[in-house]
Amino acid sequence: MDLLTKVISIATTQIGVTEDPPGSNRGYSVEQYLKSVGLGSGYSWCASFLYWCFQKAATDLEIKNPAIKTGGVIDHWRRAPAKAKITAAQARKSPDLVKPGCIGILLLDAHTGAGHTFIVEKISGLRLTTIEGNSNNGGSREGIGVFRLDRRKLTDSILVGFLDYSRV
């Protein structure tokens, strides 16, 4: 099994994990995600969730984890290797560049640098099915759990791009 397939497999097992109490950025699993990047409880955890999935997949496959160890979405984008990056413009021009297991990066507020991130599970035309940590059914970046969502599009104006760690 390749890394990205394994990441999706692991992320899928986490769908339904929720914060305890809801809205707290806490709970056993959430704290494991945060711990994987060296953070304590209470922080936003969408990026930590992705790193945790990649770390678990890499460990299971007995390979080095190529994902950047960070709890910051935009920090992840900035520090990722250039060959892993697919800009939003490139993805819109060539949607076939985006594949299951890619990490999507959203910039929600350019002034504060607030972002949100997700794993692409499936792509159909310009529409994405995603697995997102610290989200909810509405797709919030400050949600309550891990959700499978079908609302992201390659045409979203807040899309920065994707990271494809199979290219590294």
CSV table of N, CA and C in Angstrom, one decimal, residues 10-160:
chain,number,residue,atom,x,y,z
A,10,ILE,N,-6.3,5.6,7.3
A,10,ILE,CA,-6.2,5.9,8.7
A,10,ILE,C,-7.1,7.1,9.0
A,11,ALA,N,-7.2,8.1,8.2
A,11,ALA,CA,-8.1,9.3,8.4
A,11,ALA,C,-9.5,8.8,8.5
A,12,THR,N,-9.9,7.9,7.7
A,12,THR,CA,-11.3,7.3,7.6
A,12,THR,C,-11.6,6.7,9.0
A,13,THR,N,-10.7,6.1,9.6
A,13,THR,CA,-11.0,5.4,10.9
A,13,THR,C,-11.2,6.5,12.0
A,14,GLN,N,-10.9,7.7,11.8
A,14,GLN,CA,-11.1,8.8,12.7
A,14,GLN,C,-12.4,9.6,12.6
A,15,ILE,N,-13.0,9.3,11.4
A,15,ILE,CA,-14.3,10.0,11.2
A,15,ILE,C,-15.3,9.7,12.4
A,16,GLY,N,-15.8,10.8,12.9
A,16,GLY,CA,-16.7,10.6,14.1
A,16,GLY,C,-16.0,10.9,15.4
A,17,VAL,N,-14.7,11.0,15.4
A,17,VAL,CA,-14.0,11.4,16.7
A,17,VAL,C,-14.4,12.9,17.0
A,18,THR,N,-14.8,13.1,18.2
A,18,THR,CA,-15.2,14.5,18.6
A,18,THR,C,-14.5,15.0,19.8
A,19,GLU,N,-14.5,16.3,19.9
A,19,GLU,CA,-13.9,16.9,21.1
A,19,GLU,C,-14.7,16.6,22.4
A,20,ASP,N,-14.0,16.6,23.5
A,20,ASP,CA,-14.7,16.3,24.8
A,20,ASP,C,-14.2,17.3,25.8
A,21,PRO,N,-15.1,18.3,26.1
A,21,PRO,CA,-16.4,18.6,25.6
A,21,PRO,C,-16.4,19.3,24.2
A,22,PRO,N,-17.5,19.2,23.5
A,22,PRO,CA,-17.5,19.8,22.2
A,22,PRO,C,-17.2,21.3,22.2
A,23,GLY,N,-16.3,21.8,21.3
A,23,GLY,CA,-15.9,23.2,21.2
A,23,GLY,C,-14.8,23.5,22.1
A,24,SER,N,-14.1,22.5,22.7
A,24,SER,CA,-13.0,22.8,23.6
A,24,SER,C,-11.6,22.6,23.1
A,25,ASN,N,-11.5,22.0,21.9
A,25,ASN,CA,-10.2,21.6,21.3
A,25,ASN,C,-9.5,20.7,22.3
A,26,ARG,N,-10.3,19.8,23.0
A,26,ARG,CA,-9.8,18.8,23.9
A,26,ARG,C,-10.4,17.5,23.7
A,27,GLY,N,-9.9,16.5,24.4
A,27,GLY,CA,-10.5,15.1,24.4
A,27,GLY,C,-9.3,14.2,24.1
A,28,TYR,N,-9.4,13.0,24.4
A,28,TYR,CA,-8.3,12.0,24.3
A,28,TYR,C,-7.7,12.0,22.9
A,29,SER,N,-8.5,11.8,21.9
A,29,SER,CA,-7.9,11.7,20.5
A,29,SER,C,-7.4,13.0,20.0
A,30,VAL,N,-8.1,14.1,20.3
A,30,VAL,CA,-7.6,15.4,19.9
A,30,VAL,C,-6.3,15.7,20.5
A,31,GLU,N,-6.1,15.4,21.8
A,31,GLU,CA,-4.9,15.6,22.5
A,31,GLU,C,-3.7,14.7,21.9
A,32,GLN,N,-4.1,13.6,21.4
A,32,GLN,CA,-3.1,12.7,20.7
A,32,GLN,C,-2.6,13.4,19.4
A,33,TYR,N,-3.6,14.0,18.7
A,33,TYR,CA,-3.2,14.7,17.4
A,33,TYR,C,-2.3,15.9,17.7
A,34,LEU,N,-2.7,16.7,18.7
A,34,LEU,CA,-1.9,17.8,19.1
A,34,LEU,C,-0.5,17.4,19.6
A,35,LYS,N,-0.4,16.4,20.4
A,35,LYS,CA,0.8,15.9,21.0
A,35,LYS,C,1.8,15.4,19.8
A,36,SER,N,1.3,14.9,18.7
A,36,SER,CA,2.1,14.5,17.6
A,36,SER,C,3.0,15.6,17.0
A,37,VAL,N,2.5,16.8,17.2
A,37,VAL,CA,3.3,18.0,16.7
A,37,VAL,C,3.9,18.8,17.9
A,38,GLY,N,3.8,18.3,19.1
A,38,GLY,CA,4.4,18.9,20.2
A,38,GLY,C,3.6,20.0,20.9
A,39,LEU,N,2.3,19.9,20.7
A,39,LEU,CA,1.4,20.9,21.3
A,39,LEU,C,0.6,20.3,22.4
A,40,GLY,N,0.2,21.1,23.4
A,40,GLY,CA,-0.7,20.7,24.5
A,40,GLY,C,-2.1,20.8,24.1
A,41,SER,N,-3.0,20.5,25.0
A,41,SER,CA,-4.4,20.6,24.6
A,41,SER,C,-4.9,22.0,24.5
A,42,GLY,N,-6.0,22.2,23.8
A,42,GLY,CA,-6.7,23.5,23.7
A,42,GLY,C,-6.4,24.3,22.4
A,43,TYR,N,-5.4,23.8,21.6
A,43,TYR,CA,-5.1,24.5,20.3
A,43,TYR,C,-6.0,24.0,19.2
A,44,SER,N,-6.1,24.8,18.2
A,44,SER,CA,-6.8,24.4,17.0
A,44,SER,C,-6.0,23.2,16.4
A,45,TRP,N,-6.7,22.2,15.9
A,45,TRP,CA,-6.0,20.9,15.6
A,45,TRP,C,-6.1,20.4,14.2
A,46,CYS,N,-6.6,21.1,13.2
A,46,CYS,CA,-6.8,20.5,11.9
A,46,CYS,C,-5.4,20.1,11.3
A,47,ALA,N,-4.4,20.9,11.5
A,47,ALA,CA,-3.1,20.5,10.9
A,47,ALA,C,-2.4,19.4,11.7
A,48,SER,N,-2.6,19.4,13.0
A,48,SER,CA,-2.1,18.4,13.9
A,48,SER,C,-2.7,17.0,13.5
A,49,PHE,N,-4.0,17.0,13.2
A,49,PHE,CA,-4.7,15.8,12.8
A,49,PHE,C,-4.1,15.2,11.5
A,50,LEU,N,-3.8,16.1,10.5
A,50,LEU,CA,-3.2,15.6,9.3
A,50,LEU,C,-1.8,15.0,9.6
A,51,TYR,N,-1.0,15.7,10.4
A,51,TYR,CA,0.3,15.2,10.7
A,51,TYR,C,0.2,13.9,11.3
A,52,TRP,N,-0.7,13.7,12.3
A,52,TRP,CA,-0.9,12.5,13.0
A,52,TRP,C,-1.2,11.3,12.0
A,53,CYS,N,-2.1,11.6,11.1
A,53,CYS,CA,-2.5,10.6,10.1
A,53,CYS,C,-1.2,10.2,9.3
A,54,PHE,N,-0.5,11.2,8.8
A,54,PHE,CA,0.7,10.9,8.0
A,54,PHE,C,1.8,10.1,8.9
A,55,GLN,N,1.9,10.5,10.1
A,55,GLN,CA,2.9,9.8,11.0
A,55,GLN,C,2.5,8.4,11.2
A,56,LYS,N,1.2,8.1,11.5
A,56,LYS,CA,0.8,6.8,11.7
A,56,LYS,C,1.0,5.9,10.4
A,57,ALA,N,0.6,6.5,9.3
A,57,ALA,CA,0.8,5.8,8.0
A,57,ALA,C,2.2,5.5,7.8
A,58,ALA,N,3.1,6.4,8.0
A,58,ALA,CA,4.5,6.2,7.7
A,58,ALA,C,5.1,5.2,8.7
A,59,THR,N,4.7,5.2,9.9
A,59,THR,CA,5.1,4.2,10.9
A,59,THR,C,4.7,2.8,10.5
A,60,ASP,N,3.4,2.7,10.1
A,60,ASP,CA,2.8,1.4,9.7
A,60,ASP,C,3.6,0.9,8.4
A,61,LEU,N,4.0,1.8,7.5
A,61,LEU,CA,4.6,1.4,6.3
A,61,LEU,C,6.2,1.3,6.5
A,62,GLU,N,6.6,1.6,7.7
A,62,GLU,CA,8.1,1.6,8.0
A,62,GLU,C,8.9,2.5,7.0
A,63,ILE,N,8.3,3.7,6.8
A,63,ILE,CA,9.0,4.7,6.0
A,63,ILE,C,9.1,6.0,6.8
A,64,LYS,N,9.9,7.0,6.3
A,64,LYS,CA,10.0,8.3,6.9
A,64,LYS,C,8.8,9.1,6.6
A,65,ASN,N,8.3,9.8,7.6
A,65,ASN,CA,7.1,10.7,7.3
A,65,ASN,C,7.6,11.9,6.6
A,66,PRO,N,7.1,12.2,5.4
A,66,PRO,CA,7.5,13.3,4.6
A,66,PRO,C,6.8,14.6,5.0
A,67,ALA,N,5.7,14.5,5.8
A,67,ALA,CA,4.9,15.7,6.1
A,67,ALA,C,5.6,16.6,7.1
A,68,ILE,N,5.4,17.9,7.0
A,68,ILE,CA,6.1,18.8,7.9
A,68,ILE,C,5.4,18.7,9.3
A,69,LYS,N,6.2,18.6,10.3
A,69,LYS,CA,5.7,18.5,11.7
A,69,LYS,C,5.3,19.9,12.2
A,70,THR,N,4.1,20.3,12.1
A,70,THR,CA,3.6,21.6,12.6
A,70,THR,C,2.1,21.5,12.8
A,71,GLY,N,1.7,22.4,13.7
A,71,GLY,CA,0.2,22.5,14.0
A,71,GLY,C,-0.3,23.7,13.2
A,72,GLY,N,0.5,24.4,12.4
A,72,GLY,CA,0.1,25.6,11.7
A,72,GLY,C,-0.2,25.3,10.2
A,73,VAL,N,-1.3,25.7,9.7
A,73,VAL,CA,-1.7,25.4,8.4
A,73,VAL,C,-0.8,26.1,7.4
A,74,ILE,N,-0.7,27.4,7.5
A,74,ILE,CA,0.1,28.2,6.6
A,74,ILE,C,1.6,28.0,6.8
A,75,ASP,N,2.0,27.7,8.0
A,75,ASP,CA,3.4,27.3,8.3
A,75,ASP,C,3.7,26.0,7.5
A,76,HIS,N,2.7,25.1,7.5
A,76,HIS,CA,2.9,23.8,6.7
A,76,HIS,C,3.1,24.2,5.2
A,77,TRP,N,2.3,25.0,4.7
A,77,TRP,CA,2.4,25.3,3.3
A,77,TRP,C,3.8,26.0,3.0
A,78,ARG,N,4.2,26.9,3.8
A,78,ARG,CA,5.4,27.7,3.6
A,78,ARG,C,6.6,26.7,3.7
A,79,ARG,N,6.6,25.8,4.6
A,79,ARG,CA,7.8,24.9,4.8
A,79,ARG,C,7.8,23.7,4.0
A,80,ALA,N,6.7,23.4,3.3
A,80,ALA,CA,6.7,22.1,2.5
A,80,ALA,C,7.6,22.3,1.3
A,81,PRO,N,8.2,21.1,0.9
A,81,PRO,CA,9.1,21.1,-0.3
A,81,PRO,C,8.4,21.6,-1.5
A,82,ALA,N,9.0,22.4,-2.3
A,82,ALA,CA,8.4,23.0,-3.5
A,82,ALA,C,7.9,21.9,-4.4
A,83,LYS,N,8.5,20.8,-4.5
A,83,LYS,CA,8.0,19.7,-5.5
A,83,LYS,C,6.8,19.1,-5.0
A,84,ALA,N,6.4,19.3,-3.7
A,84,ALA,CA,5.1,18.7,-3.2
A,84,ALA,C,4.0,19.7,-3.5
A,85,LYS,N,4.3,21.0,-3.8
A,85,LYS,CA,3.2,22.0,-3.9
A,85,LYS,C,2.5,22.0,-5.2
A,86,ILE,N,1.2,22.1,-5.2
A,86,ILE,CA,0.4,22.3,-6.3
A,86,ILE,C,-0.5,23.6,-6.0
A,87,THR,N,-0.2,24.7,-6.7
A,87,THR,CA,-1.0,25.9,-6.4
A,87,THR,C,-2.4,25.8,-6.8
A,88,ALA,N,-3.3,26.6,-6.2
A,88,ALA,CA,-4.7,26.6,-6.6
A,88,ALA,C,-4.8,26.8,-8.1
A,89,ALA,N,-4.0,27.7,-8.7
A,89,ALA,CA,-4.1,28.0,-10.1
A,89,ALA,C,-3.8,26.8,-10.9
A,90,GLN,N,-2.7,26.1,-10.5
A,90,GLN,CA,-2.3,24.8,-11.2
A,90,GLN,C,-3.4,23.8,-11.1
A,91,ALA,N,-4.0,23.7,-9.9
A,91,ALA,CA,-5.1,22.7,-9.7
A,91,ALA,C,-6.3,23.0,-10.6
A,92,ARG,N,-6.7,24.3,-10.7
A,92,ARG,CA,-7.8,24.6,-11.5
A,92,ARG,C,-7.6,24.4,-13.0
A,93,LYS,N,-6.3,24.6,-13.4
A,93,LYS,CA,-6.0,24.4,-14.8
A,93,LYS,C,-5.9,22.9,-15.1
A,94,SER,N,-5.3,22.1,-14.2
A,94,SER,CA,-5.1,20.7,-14.4
A,94,SER,C,-5.6,19.9,-13.1
A,95,PRO,N,-7.0,19.7,-13.0
A,95,PRO,CA,-7.5,19.1,-11.8
A,95,PRO,C,-7.0,17.7,-11.6
A,96,ASP,N,-6.4,17.0,-12.6
A,96,ASP,CA,-5.9,15.7,-12.5
A,96,ASP,C,-4.6,15.7,-11.6
A,97,LEU,N,-4.0,16.9,-11.3
A,97,LEU,CA,-2.9,16.9,-10.4
A,97,LEU,C,-3.3,16.6,-9.0
A,98,VAL,N,-4.5,16.9,-8.6
A,98,VAL,CA,-5.0,16.7,-7.3
A,98,VAL,C,-5.6,15.2,-7.2
A,99,LYS,N,-5.1,14.5,-6.2
A,99,LYS,CA,-5.5,13.1,-6.1
A,99,LYS,C,-5.8,12.8,-4.6
A,100,PRO,N,-6.4,11.7,-4.4
A,100,PRO,CA,-6.7,11.2,-3.1
A,100,PRO,C,-5.4,11.2,-2.2
A,101,GLY,N,-5.5,11.7,-1.0
A,101,GLY,CA,-4.3,11.7,-0.2
A,101,GLY,C,-3.6,13.1,-0.2
A,102,CYS,N,-3.9,13.9,-1.1
A,102,CYS,CA,-3.3,15.3,-1.1
A,102,CYS,C,-3.9,16.0,0.1
A,103,ILE,N,-3.1,17.0,0.5
A,103,ILE,CA,-3.5,17.9,1.6
A,103,ILE,C,-3.9,19.2,1.0
A,104,GLY,N,-5.1,19.6,1.3
A,104,GLY,CA,-5.6,20.9,0.8
A,104,GLY,C,-5.3,22.0,1.9
A,105,ILE,N,-5.0,23.2,1.4
A,105,ILE,CA,-4.6,24.3,2.3
A,105,ILE,C,-5.6,25.5,1.9
A,106,LEU,N,-6.3,26.0,2.9
A,106,LEU,CA,-7.1,27.2,2.8
A,106,LEU,C,-6.6,28.3,3.6
A,107,LEU,N,-6.7,29.5,3.1
A,107,LEU,CA,-6.3,30.7,3.8
A,107,LEU,C,-7.6,31.5,4.1
A,108,LEU,N,-8.1,31.4,5.4
A,108,LEU,CA,-9.3,32.0,5.8
A,108,LEU,C,-9.3,33.5,6.0
A,109,ASP,N,-8.1,34.0,6.5
A,109,ASP,CA,-8.0,35.4,6.8
A,109,ASP,C,-6.5,35.8,6.6
A,110,ALA,N,-6.3,36.6,5.5
A,110,ALA,CA,-5.0,37.0,5.1
A,110,ALA,C,-4.3,37.9,6.2
A,111,HIS,N,-5.1,38.6,7.0
A,111,HIS,CA,-4.5,39.5,8.0
A,111,HIS,C,-4.0,38.8,9.2
A,112,THR,N,-4.7,37.7,9.6
A,112,THR,CA,-4.2,37.0,10.8
A,112,THR,C,-3.5,35.7,10.4
A,113,GLY,N,-3.6,35.3,9.1
A,113,GLY,CA,-2.9,34.1,8.7
A,113,GLY,C,-3.6,32.8,9.1
A,114,ALA,N,-4.9,33.0,9.5
A,114,ALA,CA,-5.7,31.8,9.9
A,114,ALA,C,-6.0,30.9,8.7
A,115,GLY,N,-5.8,29.7,8.9
A,115,GLY,CA,-6.1,28.7,7.8
A,115,GLY,C,-6.8,27.5,8.2
A,116,HIS,N,-7.1,26.7,7.3
A,116,HIS,CA,-7.7,25.4,7.6
A,116,HIS,C,-7.2,24.4,6.6
A,117,THR,N,-7.1,23.1,6.9
A,117,THR,CA,-6.5,22.1,6.1
A,117,THR,C,-7.3,20.8,6.1
A,118,PHE,N,-7.2,20.0,5.1
A,118,PHE,CA,-8.0,18.8,5.0
A,118,PHE,C,-7.2,17.8,4.1
A,119,ILE,N,-7.7,16.5,4.1
A,119,ILE,CA,-7.2,15.5,3.3
A,119,ILE,C,-8.2,15.2,2.2
A,120,VAL,N,-7.7,15.2,0.9
A,120,VAL,CA,-8.6,14.9,-0.2
A,120,VAL,C,-8.9,13.4,-0.2
A,121,GLU,N,-10.1,13.0,-0.1
A,121,GLU,CA,-10.5,11.6,-0.2
A,121,GLU,C,-10.8,11.2,-1.6
A,122,LYS,N,-11.5,12.1,-2.3
A,122,LYS,CA,-12.0,11.8,-3.6
A,122,LYS,C,-12.1,13.1,-4.4
A,123,ILE,N,-11.9,13.1,-5.7
A,123,ILE,CA,-12.1,14.3,-6.5
A,123,ILE,C,-13.0,13.9,-7.7
A,124,SER,N,-14.0,14.7,-8.0
A,124,SER,CA,-15.0,14.5,-9.0
A,124,SER,C,-15.2,15.8,-9.8
A,125,GLY,N,-14.5,16.0,-10.9
A,125,GLY,CA,-14.6,17.2,-11.6
A,125,GLY,C,-13.8,18.3,-10.8
A,126,LEU,N,-14.5,19.3,-10.4
A,126,LEU,CA,-13.9,20.4,-9.6
A,126,LEU,C,-14.3,20.2,-8.1
A,127,ARG,N,-15.1,19.2,-7.8
A,127,ARG,CA,-15.6,19.0,-6.4
A,127,ARG,C,-14.8,18.0,-5.7
A,128,LEU,N,-14.6,18.2,-4.4
A,128,LEU,CA,-13.7,17.4,-3.5
A,128,LEU,C,-14.6,16.8,-2.4
A,129,THR,N,-14.3,15.5,-2.1
A,129,THR,CA,-14.7,14.9,-0.9
A,129,THR,C,-13.5,14.9,0.0
A,130,THR,N,-13.7,15.4,1.2
A,130,THR,CA,-12.5,15.6,2.1
A,130,THR,C,-12.8,15.0,3.5
A,131,ILE,N,-11.7,14.7,4.2
A,131,ILE,CA,-11.7,14.3,5.6
A,131,ILE,C,-11.0,15.5,6.3
A,132,GLU,N,-11.7,16.0,7.3
A,132,GLU,CA,-11.3,17.2,8.0
A,132,GLU,C,-11.3,17.1,9.5
A,133,GLY,N,-10.2,17.4,10.1
A,133,GLY,CA,-10.2,17.5,11.6
A,133,GLY,C,-10.5,18.9,12.0
A,134,ASN,N,-11.0,19.0,13.2
A,134,ASN,CA,-11.5,20.3,13.8
A,134,ASN,C,-12.4,21.0,12.9
A,135,SER,N,-13.4,20.2,12.4
A,135,SER,CA,-14.4,20.8,11.5
A,135,SER,C,-15.8,20.4,12.1
A,136,ASN,N,-16.8,20.6,11.2
A,136,ASN,CA,-18.2,20.2,11.5
A,136,ASN,C,-18.9,20.0,10.2
A,137,ASN,N,-20.2,19.7,10.2
A,137,ASN,CA,-20.9,19.5,9.0
A,137,ASN,C,-20.9,20.7,8.1
A,138,GLY,N,-20.7,21.9,8.7
A,138,GLY,CA,-20.7,23.2,7.9
A,138,GLY,C,-19.3,23.5,7.3
A,139,GLY,N,-18.3,22.7,7.8
A,139,GLY,CA,-16.9,22.9,7.2
A,139,GLY,C,-16.1,24.0,8.0
A,140,SER,N,-16.5,24.3,9.2
A,140,SER,CA,-15.8,25.3,10.0
A,140,SER,C,-14.4,24.9,10.3
A,141,ARG,N,-13.5,25.9,10.5
A,141,ARG,CA,-12.1,25.6,10.9
A,141,ARG,C,-12.1,25.4,12.4
A,142,GLU,N,-13.1,25.8,13.1
A,142,GLU,CA,-13.2,25.6,14.6
A,142,GLU,C,-14.4,24.8,14.9
A,143,GLY,N,-14.3,23.5,14.4
A,143,GLY,CA,-15.4,22.6,14.6
A,143,GLY,C,-15.3,21.8,15.9
A,144,ILE,N,-15.9,20.6,15.8
A,144,ILE,CA,-16.0,19.8,17.0
A,144,ILE,C,-15.4,18.4,16.8
A,145,GLY,N,-15.0,18.0,15.6
A,145,GLY,CA,-14.6,16.7,15.3
A,145,GLY,C,-14.0,16.4,14.0
A,146,VAL,N,-13.9,15.2,13.6
A,146,VAL,CA,-13.4,14.7,12.3
A,146,VAL,C,-14.6,14.4,11.5
A,147,PHE,N,-14.7,15.0,10.3
A,147,PHE,CA,-15.8,14.8,9.4
A,147,PHE,C,-15.4,14.5,8.0
A,148,ARG,N,-16.3,13.8,7.3
A,148,ARG,CA,-16.1,13.6,5.8
A,148,ARG,C,-17.1,14.7,5.3
A,149,LEU,N,-16.6,15.5,4.4
A,149,LEU,CA,-17.3,16.6,3.8
A,149,LEU,C,-17.3,16.6,2.3
A,150,ASP,N,-18.4,17.1,1.7
A,150,ASP,CA,-18.5,17.1,0.3
A,150,ASP,C,-18.8,18.5,-0.2
A,151,ARG,N,-18.0,19.5,0.3
A,151,ARG,CA,-18.4,20.9,0.0
A,151,ARG,C,-17.2,21.7,-0.6
A,152,ARG,N,-16.0,21.2,-0.6
A,152,ARG,CA,-14.9,22.0,-1.1
A,152,ARG,C,-14.8,21.8,-2.6
A,153,LYS,N,-14.4,22.9,-3.3
A,153,LYS,CA,-14.2,22.9,-4.7
A,153,LYS,C,-12.9,23.5,-5.1
A,154,LEU,N,-12.4,23.1,-6.3
A,154,LEU,CA,-11.1,23.7,-6.7
A,154,LEU,C,-11.3,25.2,-7.0
A,155,THR,N,-12.5,25.6,-7.2
A,155,THR,CA,-12.7,27.1,-7.5
A,155,THR,C,-12.9,27.9,-6.3
A,156,ASP,N,-12.8,27.3,-5.1
A,156,ASP,CA,-12.9,28.1,-3.8
A,156,ASP,C,-11.9,29.2,-3.8
A,157,SER,N,-12.3,30.5,-3.5
A,157,SER,CA,-11.4,31.6,-3.6
A,157,SER,C,-10.4,31.6,-2.5
A,158,ILE,N,-10.7,30.8,-1.4
A,158,ILE,CA,-9.7,30.8,-0.2
A,158,ILE,C,-8.7,29.6,-0.4
A,159,LEU,N,-8.8,28.9,-1.5
A,159,LEU,CA,-7.9,27.8,-1.7
A,159,LEU,C,-6.5,28.3,-2.1
A,160,VAL,N,-5.5,27.9,-1.3
A,160,VAL,CA,-4.1,28.3,-1.5
A,160,VAL,C,-3.5,27.2,-2.5
